[in-house]
Amino acid sequence: MNNELLPIAKRVRFVELSAKALRALADGDLAGGSAEAGVALDEHFVCDRARRIFGYRADQLAEDPSAAPWITRAAVSEPDGAVVGDAGFHGPPDEAGMVEVGYTVVARYRRQGYARAMLTALLARAAAEPGVRTVRATIGSDNNASLATIAGFGFTRVGERGTERDGLAIVFEVPADATQAE
């Protein structure tokens, strides 16, 4: 018998980032964002990338408050309660029933299974929603960690897109009812 210990799968729960929390974070107010979220967020939540995204999501909620259940949340490790990143969908399902996932792991928690835990939870949520038929993931072509994360979930490459700022990204999709990790 092999006496090596198997790694324990990580588990996360999501904590809503309200419009007020998102706006505080977009403005660089870590203390205010943490207070609004009810969890201790770290500097990851006010880096330039996060501030840009959280500002966009705050504007999205101002325009459509019904999107709140779908968008960015803080990802909290269970049972220890550490905030390990943020994850969510880019918005509610579109008219074709498609949602797009997004997730980021705080640097000190990377390569520990948290991205996989976040993606697992997001896919379970999508599969549980009757209006969701397809889950999309758009990943930078040089983001090897994220490309490896989605590998066991049945995603199929469906295209690519690029921007001057972000470079080439690969677009993947999977039917929502087929989102079981292998």
JSON list of C-alpha atoms in Angstrom, two decimals:
[
{"chain": "A", "resi": 1, "resn": "MET", "atom": "CA", "xyz": [0.00, 0.00, 0.00]},
{"chain": "A", "resi": 2, "resn": "ASN", "atom": "CA", "xyz": [1.21, 3.47, -0.83]},
{"chain": "A", "resi": 3, "resn": "ASN", "atom": "CA", "xyz": [1.67, 5.53, 2.33]},
{"chain": "A", "resi": 4, "resn": "GLU", "atom": "CA", "xyz": [1.77, 8.92, 0.58]},
{"chain": "A", "resi": 5, "resn": "LEU", "atom": "CA", "xyz": [-0.97, 11.27, 1.63]},
{"chain": "A", "resi": 6, "resn": "LEU", "atom": "CA", "xyz": [-3.32, 12.41, -1.09]},
{"chain": "A", "resi": 7, "resn": "PRO", "atom": "CA", "xyz": [-3.80, 16.16, -1.31]},
{"chain": "A", "resi": 8, "resn": "ILE", "atom": "CA", "xyz": [-7.02, 17.34, 0.27]},
{"chain": "A", "resi": 9, "resn": "ALA", "atom": "CA", "xyz": [-9.30, 19.06, -2.20]},
{"chain": "A", "resi": 10, "resn": "LYS", "atom": "CA", "xyz": [-9.77, 22.71, -1.39]},
{"chain": "A", "resi": 11, "resn": "ARG", "atom": "CA", "xyz": [-13.22, 24.10, -0.71]},
{"chain": "A", "resi": 12, "resn": "VAL", "atom": "CA", "xyz": [-14.40, 27.68, -1.06]},
{"chain": "A", "resi": 13, "resn": "ARG", "atom": "CA", "xyz": [-17.50, 29.66, -0.31]},
{"chain": "A", "resi": 14, "resn": "PHE", "atom": "CA", "xyz": [-18.34, 32.94, -1.97]},
{"chain": "A", "resi": 15, "resn": "VAL", "atom": "CA", "xyz": [-19.00, 36.23, -0.19]},
{"chain": "A", "resi": 16, "resn": "GLU", "atom": "CA", "xyz": [-20.96, 38.83, -2.12]},
{"chain": "A", "resi": 17, "resn": "LEU", "atom": "CA", "xyz": [-19.19, 42.03, -3.03]},
{"chain": "A", "resi": 18, "resn": "SER", "atom": "CA", "xyz": [-22.02, 44.58, -3.04]},
{"chain": "A", "resi": 19, "resn": "ALA", "atom": "CA", "xyz": [-22.02, 47.58, -5.34]},
{"chain": "A", "resi": 20, "resn": "LYS", "atom": "CA", "xyz": [-20.77, 49.66, -2.39]},
{"chain": "A", "resi": 21, "resn": "ALA", "atom": "CA", "xyz": [-17.93, 47.20, -1.69]},
{"chain": "A", "resi": 22, "resn": "LEU", "atom": "CA", "xyz": [-16.99, 47.05, -5.36]},
{"chain": "A", "resi": 23, "resn": "ARG", "atom": "CA", "xyz": [-16.96, 50.87, -5.61]},
{"chain": "A", "resi": 24, "resn": "ALA", "atom": "CA", "xyz": [-14.78, 51.16, -2.50]},
{"chain": "A", "resi": 25, "resn": "LEU", "atom": "CA", "xyz": [-12.31, 48.64, -3.91]},
{"chain": "A", "resi": 26, "resn": "ALA", "atom": "CA", "xyz": [-12.32, 50.36, -7.31]},
{"chain": "A", "resi": 27, "resn": "ASP", "atom": "CA", "xyz": [-11.43, 53.56, -5.48]},
{"chain": "A", "resi": 28, "resn": "GLY", "atom": "CA", "xyz": [-8.54, 51.80, -3.68]},
{"chain": "A", "resi": 29, "resn": "ASP", "atom": "CA", "xyz": [-10.31, 51.78, -0.31]},
{"chain": "A", "resi": 30, "resn": "LEU", "atom": "CA", "xyz": [-9.33, 48.35, 1.03]},
{"chain": "A", "resi": 31, "resn": "ALA", "atom": "CA", "xyz": [-10.63, 48.99, 4.55]},
{"chain": "A", "resi": 32, "resn": "GLY", "atom": "CA", "xyz": [-14.00, 50.21, 3.24]},
{"chain": "A", "resi": 33, "resn": "GLY", "atom": "CA", "xyz": [-14.31, 47.31, 0.79]},
{"chain": "A", "resi": 34, "resn": "SER", "atom": "CA", "xyz": [-13.46, 44.81, 3.54]},
{"chain": "A", "resi": 35, "resn": "ALA", "atom": "CA", "xyz": [-15.96, 46.38, 5.92]},
{"chain": "A", "resi": 36, "resn": "GLU", "atom": "CA", "xyz": [-18.70, 46.26, 3.27]},
{"chain": "A", "resi": 37, "resn": "ALA", "atom": "CA", "xyz": [-17.88, 42.64, 2.37]},
{"chain": "A", "resi": 38, "resn": "GLY", "atom": "CA", "xyz": [-17.63, 41.55, 6.00]},
{"chain": "A", "resi": 39, "resn": "VAL", "atom": "CA", "xyz": [-14.33, 39.74, 5.38]},
{"chain": "A", "resi": 40, "resn": "ALA", "atom": "CA", "xyz": [-10.70, 40.86, 5.52]},
{"chain": "A", "resi": 41, "resn": "LEU", "atom": "CA", "xyz": [-9.63, 41.40, 1.94]},
{"chain": "A", "resi": 42, "resn": "ASP", "atom": "CA", "xyz": [-5.98, 41.85, 1.04]},
{"chain": "A", "resi": 43, "resn": "GLU", "atom": "CA", "xyz": [-4.00, 44.09, -1.32]},
{"chain": "A", "resi": 44, "resn": "HIS", "atom": "CA", "xyz": [-4.93, 41.82, -4.26]},
{"chain": "A", "resi": 45, "resn": "PHE", "atom": "CA", "xyz": [-8.37, 43.47, -4.15]},
{"chain": "A", "resi": 46, "resn": "VAL", "atom": "CA", "xyz": [-6.97, 46.96, -4.81]},
{"chain": "A", "resi": 47, "resn": "CYS", "atom": "CA", "xyz": [-4.24, 46.23, -7.36]},
{"chain": "A", "resi": 48, "resn": "ASP", "atom": "CA", "xyz": [-4.61, 48.04, -10.69]},
{"chain": "A", "resi": 49, "resn": "ARG", "atom": "CA", "xyz": [-6.23, 45.03, -12.41]},
{"chain": "A", "resi": 50, "resn": "ALA", "atom": "CA", "xyz": [-8.73, 44.49, -9.60]},
{"chain": "A", "resi": 51, "resn": "ARG", "atom": "CA", "xyz": [-9.59, 48.18, -9.35]},
{"chain": "A", "resi": 52, "resn": "ARG", "atom": "CA", "xyz": [-10.36, 48.31, -13.08]},
{"chain": "A", "resi": 53, "resn": "ILE", "atom": "CA", "xyz": [-12.51, 45.16, -12.94]},
{"chain": "A", "resi": 54, "resn": "PHE", "atom": "CA", "xyz": [-14.30, 46.10, -9.72]},
{"chain": "A", "resi": 55, "resn": "GLY", "atom": "CA", "xyz": [-15.08, 49.56, -11.11]},
{"chain": "A", "resi": 56, "resn": "TYR", "atom": "CA", "xyz": [-16.57, 47.94, -14.19]},
{"chain": "A", "resi": 57, "resn": "ARG", "atom": "CA", "xyz": [-18.63, 45.55, -12.03]},
{"chain": "A", "resi": 58, "resn": "ALA", "atom": "CA", "xyz": [-19.84, 48.40, -9.78]},
{"chain": "A", "resi": 59, "resn": "ASP", "atom": "CA", "xyz": [-21.01, 50.25, -12.89]},
{"chain": "A", "resi": 60, "resn": "GLN", "atom": "CA", "xyz": [-22.66, 47.05, -14.12]},
{"chain": "A", "resi": 61, "resn": "LEU", "atom": "CA", "xyz": [-24.63, 46.77, -10.85]},
{"chain": "A", "resi": 62, "resn": "ALA", "atom": "CA", "xyz": [-25.62, 50.43, -10.97]},
{"chain": "A", "resi": 63, "resn": "GLU", "atom": "CA", "xyz": [-27.06, 49.82, -14.44]},
{"chain": "A", "resi": 64, "resn": "ASP", "atom": "CA", "xyz": [-28.63, 46.42, -13.63]},
{"chain": "A", "resi": 65, "resn": "PRO", "atom": "CA", "xyz": [-28.97, 45.55, -9.92]},
{"chain": "A", "resi": 66, "resn": "SER", "atom": "CA", "xyz": [-30.47, 42.16, -10.89]},
{"chain": "A", "resi": 67, "resn": "ALA", "atom": "CA", "xyz": [-26.97, 41.08, -12.02]},
{"chain": "A", "resi": 68, "resn": "ALA", "atom": "CA", "xyz": [-25.80, 41.00, -8.37]},
{"chain": "A", "resi": 69, "resn": "PRO", "atom": "CA", "xyz": [-26.22, 37.23, -7.84]},
{"chain": "A", "resi": 70, "resn": "TRP", "atom": "CA", "xyz": [-24.01, 36.53, -10.84]},
{"chain": "A", "resi": 71, "resn": "ILE", "atom": "CA", "xyz": [-20.99, 38.79, -10.61]},
{"chain": "A", "resi": 72, "resn": "THR", "atom": "CA", "xyz": [-17.71, 38.89, -8.72]},
{"chain": "A", "resi": 73, "resn": "ARG", "atom": "CA", "xyz": [-17.49, 37.59, -5.19]},
{"chain": "A", "resi": 74, "resn": "ALA", "atom": "CA", "xyz": [-14.67, 37.09, -2.73]},
{"chain": "A", "resi": 75, "resn": "ALA", "atom": "CA", "xyz": [-13.62, 33.45, -2.53]},
{"chain": "A", "resi": 76, "resn": "VAL", "atom": "CA", "xyz": [-13.10, 32.28, 1.04]},
{"chain": "A", "resi": 77, "resn": "SER", "atom": "CA", "xyz": [-11.30, 29.03, 1.88]},
{"chain": "A", "resi": 78, "resn": "GLU", "atom": "CA", "xyz": [-13.23, 26.62, 4.06]},
{"chain": "A", "resi": 79, "resn": "PRO", "atom": "CA", "xyz": [-12.91, 25.89, 6.88]},
{"chain": "A", "resi": 80, "resn": "ASP", "atom": "CA", "xyz": [-10.08, 28.34, 7.70]},
{"chain": "A", "resi": 81, "resn": "GLY", "atom": "CA", "xyz": [-11.79, 31.49, 6.39]},
{"chain": "A", "resi": 82, "resn": "ALA", "atom": "CA", "xyz": [-8.86, 32.92, 4.41]},
{"chain": "A", "resi": 83, "resn": "VAL", "atom": "CA", "xyz": [-9.84, 35.09, 1.45]},
{"chain": "A", "resi": 84, "resn": "VAL", "atom": "CA", "xyz": [-8.03, 33.35, -1.41]},
{"chain": "A", "resi": 85, "resn": "GLY", "atom": "CA", "xyz": [-9.27, 35.28, -4.44]},
{"chain": "A", "resi": 86, "resn": "ASP", "atom": "CA", "xyz": [-12.29, 36.47, -6.33]},
{"chain": "A", "resi": 87, "resn": "ALA", "atom": "CA", "xyz": [-14.57, 34.66, -8.73]},
{"chain": "A", "resi": 88, "resn": "GLY", "atom": "CA", "xyz": [-17.92, 34.91, -10.42]},
{"chain": "A", "resi": 89, "resn": "PHE", "atom": "CA", "xyz": [-19.61, 35.29, -13.74]},
{"chain": "A", "resi": 90, "resn": "HIS", "atom": "CA", "xyz": [-19.34, 38.25, -16.06]},
{"chain": "A", "resi": 91, "resn": "GLY", "atom": "CA", "xyz": [-23.09, 38.69, -15.70]},
{"chain": "A", "resi": 92, "resn": "PRO", "atom": "CA", "xyz": [-26.37, 36.81, -15.83]},
{"chain": "A", "resi": 93, "resn": "PRO", "atom": "CA", "xyz": [-27.03, 34.33, -18.66]},
{"chain": "A", "resi": 94, "resn": "ASP", "atom": "CA", "xyz": [-27.44, 35.98, -22.05]},
{"chain": "A", "resi": 95, "resn": "GLU", "atom": "CA", "xyz": [-30.37, 35.30, -24.39]},
{"chain": "A", "resi": 96, "resn": "ALA", "atom": "CA", "xyz": [-28.69, 32.06, -25.56]},
{"chain": "A", "resi": 97, "resn": "GLY", "atom": "CA", "xyz": [-28.20, 30.86, -21.97]},
{"chain": "A", "resi": 98, "resn": "MET", "atom": "CA", "xyz": [-24.46, 31.48, -21.88]},
{"chain": "A", "resi": 99, "resn": "VAL", "atom": "CA", "xyz": [-22.51, 32.66, -18.83]},
{"chain": "A", "resi": 100, "resn": "GLU", "atom": "CA", "xyz": [-18.80, 33.40, -18.68]},
{"chain": "A", "resi": 101, "resn": "VAL", "atom": "CA", "xyz": [-16.70, 32.49, -15.65]},
{"chain": "A", "resi": 102, "resn": "GLY", "atom": "CA", "xyz": [-13.88, 34.54, -14.23]},
{"chain": "A", "resi": 103, "resn": "TYR", "atom": "CA", "xyz": [-11.60, 33.79, -11.29]},
{"chain": "A", "resi": 104, "resn": "THR", "atom": "CA", "xyz": [-8.35, 35.06, -9.82]},
{"chain": "A", "resi": 105, "resn": "VAL", "atom": "CA", "xyz": [-6.33, 33.60, -6.96]},
{"chain": "A", "resi": 106, "resn": "VAL", "atom": "CA", "xyz": [-4.40, 35.81, -4.53]},
{"chain": "A", "resi": 107, "resn": "ALA", "atom": "CA", "xyz": [-0.68, 35.29, -5.29]},
{"chain": "A", "resi": 108, "resn": "ARG", "atom": "CA", "xyz": [0.23, 33.58, -2.01]},
{"chain": "A", "resi": 109, "resn": "TYR", "atom": "CA", "xyz": [-2.54, 30.99, -2.49]},
{"chain": "A", "resi": 110, "resn": "ARG", "atom": "CA", "xyz": [-1.72, 30.04, -6.07]},
{"chain": "A", "resi": 111, "resn": "ARG", "atom": "CA", "xyz": [-0.83, 26.45, -7.04]},
{"chain": "A", "resi": 112, "resn": "GLN", "atom": "CA", "xyz": [-2.73, 25.06, -4.06]},
{"chain": "A", "resi": 113, "resn": "GLY", "atom": "CA", "xyz": [-6.00, 24.03, -5.74]},
{"chain": "A", "resi": 114, "resn": "TYR", "atom": "CA", "xyz": [-8.07, 27.15, -5.08]},
{"chain": "A", "resi": 115, "resn": "ALA", "atom": "CA", "xyz": [-8.67, 28.02, -8.74]},
{"chain": "A", "resi": 116, "resn": "ARG", "atom": "CA", "xyz": [-10.00, 24.51, -9.27]},
{"chain": "A", "resi": 117, "resn": "ALA", "atom": "CA", "xyz": [-12.21, 24.85, -6.18]},
{"chain": "A", "resi": 118, "resn": "MET", "atom": "CA", "xyz": [-13.58, 28.19, -7.43]},
{"chain": "A", "resi": 119, "resn": "LEU", "atom": "CA", "xyz": [-14.22, 26.83, -10.91]},
{"chain": "A", "resi": 120, "resn": "THR", "atom": "CA", "xyz": [-15.91, 23.73, -9.47]},
{"chain": "A", "resi": 121, "resn": "ALA", "atom": "CA", "xyz": [-18.27, 25.91, -7.42]},
{"chain": "A", "resi": 122, "resn": "LEU", "atom": "CA", "xyz": [-19.02, 28.22, -10.36]},
{"chain": "A", "resi": 123, "resn": "LEU", "atom": "CA", "xyz": [-19.77, 25.30, -12.67]},
{"chain": "A", "resi": 124, "resn": "ALA", "atom": "CA", "xyz": [-22.05, 23.72, -10.07]},
{"chain": "A", "resi": 125, "resn": "ARG", "atom": "CA", "xyz": [-23.93, 27.00, -9.81]},
{"chain": "A", "resi": 126, "resn": "ALA", "atom": "CA", "xyz": [-24.27, 27.24, -13.59]},
{"chain": "A", "resi": 127, "resn": "ALA", "atom": "CA", "xyz": [-25.47, 23.63, -13.88]},
{"chain": "A", "resi": 128, "resn": "ALA", "atom": "CA", "xyz": [-28.11, 24.27, -11.19]},
{"chain": "A", "resi": 129, "resn": "GLU", "atom": "CA", "xyz": [-29.62, 27.20, -13.11]},
{"chain": "A", "resi": 130, "resn": "PRO", "atom": "CA", "xyz": [-32.29, 26.12, -15.61]},
{"chain": "A", "resi": 131, "resn": "GLY", "atom": "CA", "xyz": [-31.62, 29.11, -17.88]},
{"chain": "A", "resi": 132, "resn": "VAL", "atom": "CA", "xyz": [-27.91, 28.35, -18.29]},
{"chain": "A", "resi": 133, "resn": "ARG", "atom": "CA", "xyz": [-26.99, 26.16, -21.24]},
{"chain": "A", "resi": 134, "resn": "THR", "atom": "CA", "xyz": [-23.34, 27.04, -21.87]},
{"chain": "A", "resi": 135, "resn": "VAL", "atom": "CA", "xyz": [-20.39, 28.11, -19.71]},
{"chain": "A", "resi": 136, "resn": "ARG", "atom": "CA", "xyz": [-17.59, 30.07, -21.35]},
{"chain": "A", "resi": 137, "resn": "ALA", "atom": "CA", "xyz": [-14.05, 30.71, -20.16]},
{"chain": "A", "resi": 138, "resn": "THR", "atom": "CA", "xyz": [-11.76, 33.18, -21.95]},
{"chain": "A", "resi": 139, "resn": "ILE", "atom": "CA", "xyz": [-8.13, 32.69, -20.98]},
{"chain": "A", "resi": 140, "resn": "GLY", "atom": "CA", "xyz": [-4.97, 34.49, -22.03]},
{"chain": "A", "resi": 141, "resn": "SER", "atom": "CA", "xyz": [-2.92, 32.26, -24.31]},
{"chain": "A", "resi": 142, "resn": "ASP", "atom": "CA", "xyz": [0.06, 32.63, -21.97]},
{"chain": "A", "resi": 143, "resn": "ASN", "atom": "CA", "xyz": [-1.90, 31.85, -18.77]},
{"chain": "A", "resi": 144, "resn": "ASN", "atom": "CA", "xyz": [-0.69, 28.27, -18.39]},
{"chain": "A", "resi": 145, "resn": "ALA", "atom": "CA", "xyz": [-2.04, 27.92, -14.86]},
{"chain": "A", "resi": 146, "resn": "SER", "atom": "CA", "xyz": [-5.61, 28.78, -15.89]},
{"chain": "A", "resi": 147, "resn": "LEU", "atom": "CA", "xyz": [-5.37, 26.68, -19.03]},
{"chain": "A", "resi": 148, "resn": "ALA", "atom": "CA", "xyz": [-4.35, 23.73, -16.83]},
{"chain": "A", "resi": 149, "resn": "THR", "atom": "CA", "xyz": [-7.16, 24.49, -14.37]},
{"chain": "A", "resi": 150, "resn": "ILE", "atom": "CA", "xyz": [-9.94, 24.12, -16.93]},
{"chain": "A", "resi": 151, "resn": "ALA", "atom": "CA", "xyz": [-8.40, 21.03, -18.54]},
{"chain": "A", "resi": 152, "resn": "GLY", "atom": "CA", "xyz": [-10.33, 18.49, -16.46]},
{"chain": "A", "resi": 153, "resn": "PHE", "atom": "CA", "xyz": [-13.74, 20.10, -16.85]},
{"chain": "A", "resi": 154, "resn": "GLY", "atom": "CA", "xyz": [-14.67, 19.21, -20.43]},
{"chain": "A", "resi": 155, "resn": "PHE", "atom": "CA", "xyz": [-14.17, 22.64, -22.01]},
{"chain": "A", "resi": 156, "resn": "THR", "atom": "CA", "xyz": [-13.69, 22.76, -25.79]},
{"chain": "A", "resi": 157, "resn": "ARG", "atom": "CA", "xyz": [-11.74, 25.46, -27.58]},
{"chain": "A", "resi": 158, "resn": "VAL", "atom": "CA", "xyz": [-14.22, 27.43, -29.72]},
{"chain": "A", "resi": 159, "resn": "GLY", "atom": "CA", "xyz": [-12.17, 30.41, -30.84]},
{"chain": "A", "resi": 160, "resn": "GLU", "atom": "CA", "xyz": [-9.83, 33.19, -29.89]},
{"chain": "A", "resi": 161, "resn": "ARG", "atom": "CA", "xyz": [-9.87, 36.92, -29.58]},
{"chain": "A", "resi": 162, "resn": "GLY", "atom": "CA", "xyz": [-7.30, 39.55, -28.92]},
{"chain": "A", "resi": 163, "resn": "THR", "atom": "CA", "xyz": [-6.93, 43.08, -27.73]},
{"chain": "A", "resi": 164, "resn": "GLU", "atom": "CA", "xyz": [-3.99, 45.42, -27.81]},
{"chain": "A", "resi": 165, "resn": "ARG", "atom": "CA", "xyz": [-4.01, 45.69, -24.01]},
{"chain": "A", "resi": 166, "resn": "ASP", "atom": "CA", "xyz": [-4.56, 42.03, -23.10]},
{"chain": "A", "resi": 167, "resn": "GLY", "atom": "CA", "xyz": [-3.10, 40.16, -26.07]},
{"chain": "A", "resi": 168, "resn": "LEU", "atom": "CA", "xyz": [-4.41, 36.88, -27.46]},
{"chain": "A", "resi": 169, "resn": "ALA", "atom": "CA", "xyz": [-7.04, 34.99, -25.47]},
{"chain": "A", "resi": 170, "resn": "ILE", "atom": "CA", "xyz": [-8.48, 31.55, -26.16]},
{"chain": "A", "resi": 171, "resn": "VAL", "atom": "CA", "xyz": [-12.23, 31.05, -25.81]},
{"chain": "A", "resi": 172, "resn": "PHE", "atom": "CA", "xyz": [-13.51, 27.76, -24.37]},
{"chain": "A", "resi": 173, "resn": "GLU", "atom": "CA", "xyz": [-17.06, 26.52, -23.80]},
{"chain": "A", "resi": 174, "resn": "VAL", "atom": "CA", "xyz": [-18.74, 23.57, -22.16]},
{"chain": "A", "resi": 175, "resn": "PRO", "atom": "CA", "xyz": [-22.43, 22.65, -21.93]},
{"chain": "A", "resi": 176, "resn": "ALA", "atom": "CA", "xyz": [-23.66, 23.58, -18.45]},
{"chain": "A", "resi": 177, "resn": "ASP", "atom": "CA", "xyz": [-25.10, 20.12, -17.91]},
{"chain": "A", "resi": 178, "resn": "ALA", "atom": "CA", "xyz": [-21.72, 18.51, -18.65]},
{"chain": "A", "resi": 179, "resn": "THR", "atom": "CA", "xyz": [-19.61, 20.43, -16.15]},
{"chain": "A", "resi": 180, "resn": "GLN", "atom": "CA", "xyz": [-18.34, 17.62, -14.00]},
{"chain": "A", "resi": 181, "resn": "ALA", "atom": "CA", "xyz": [-14.63, 17.56, -13.23]},
{"chain": "A", "resi": 182, "resn": "GLU", "atom": "CA", "xyz": [-12.94, 14.41, -14.45]}
]
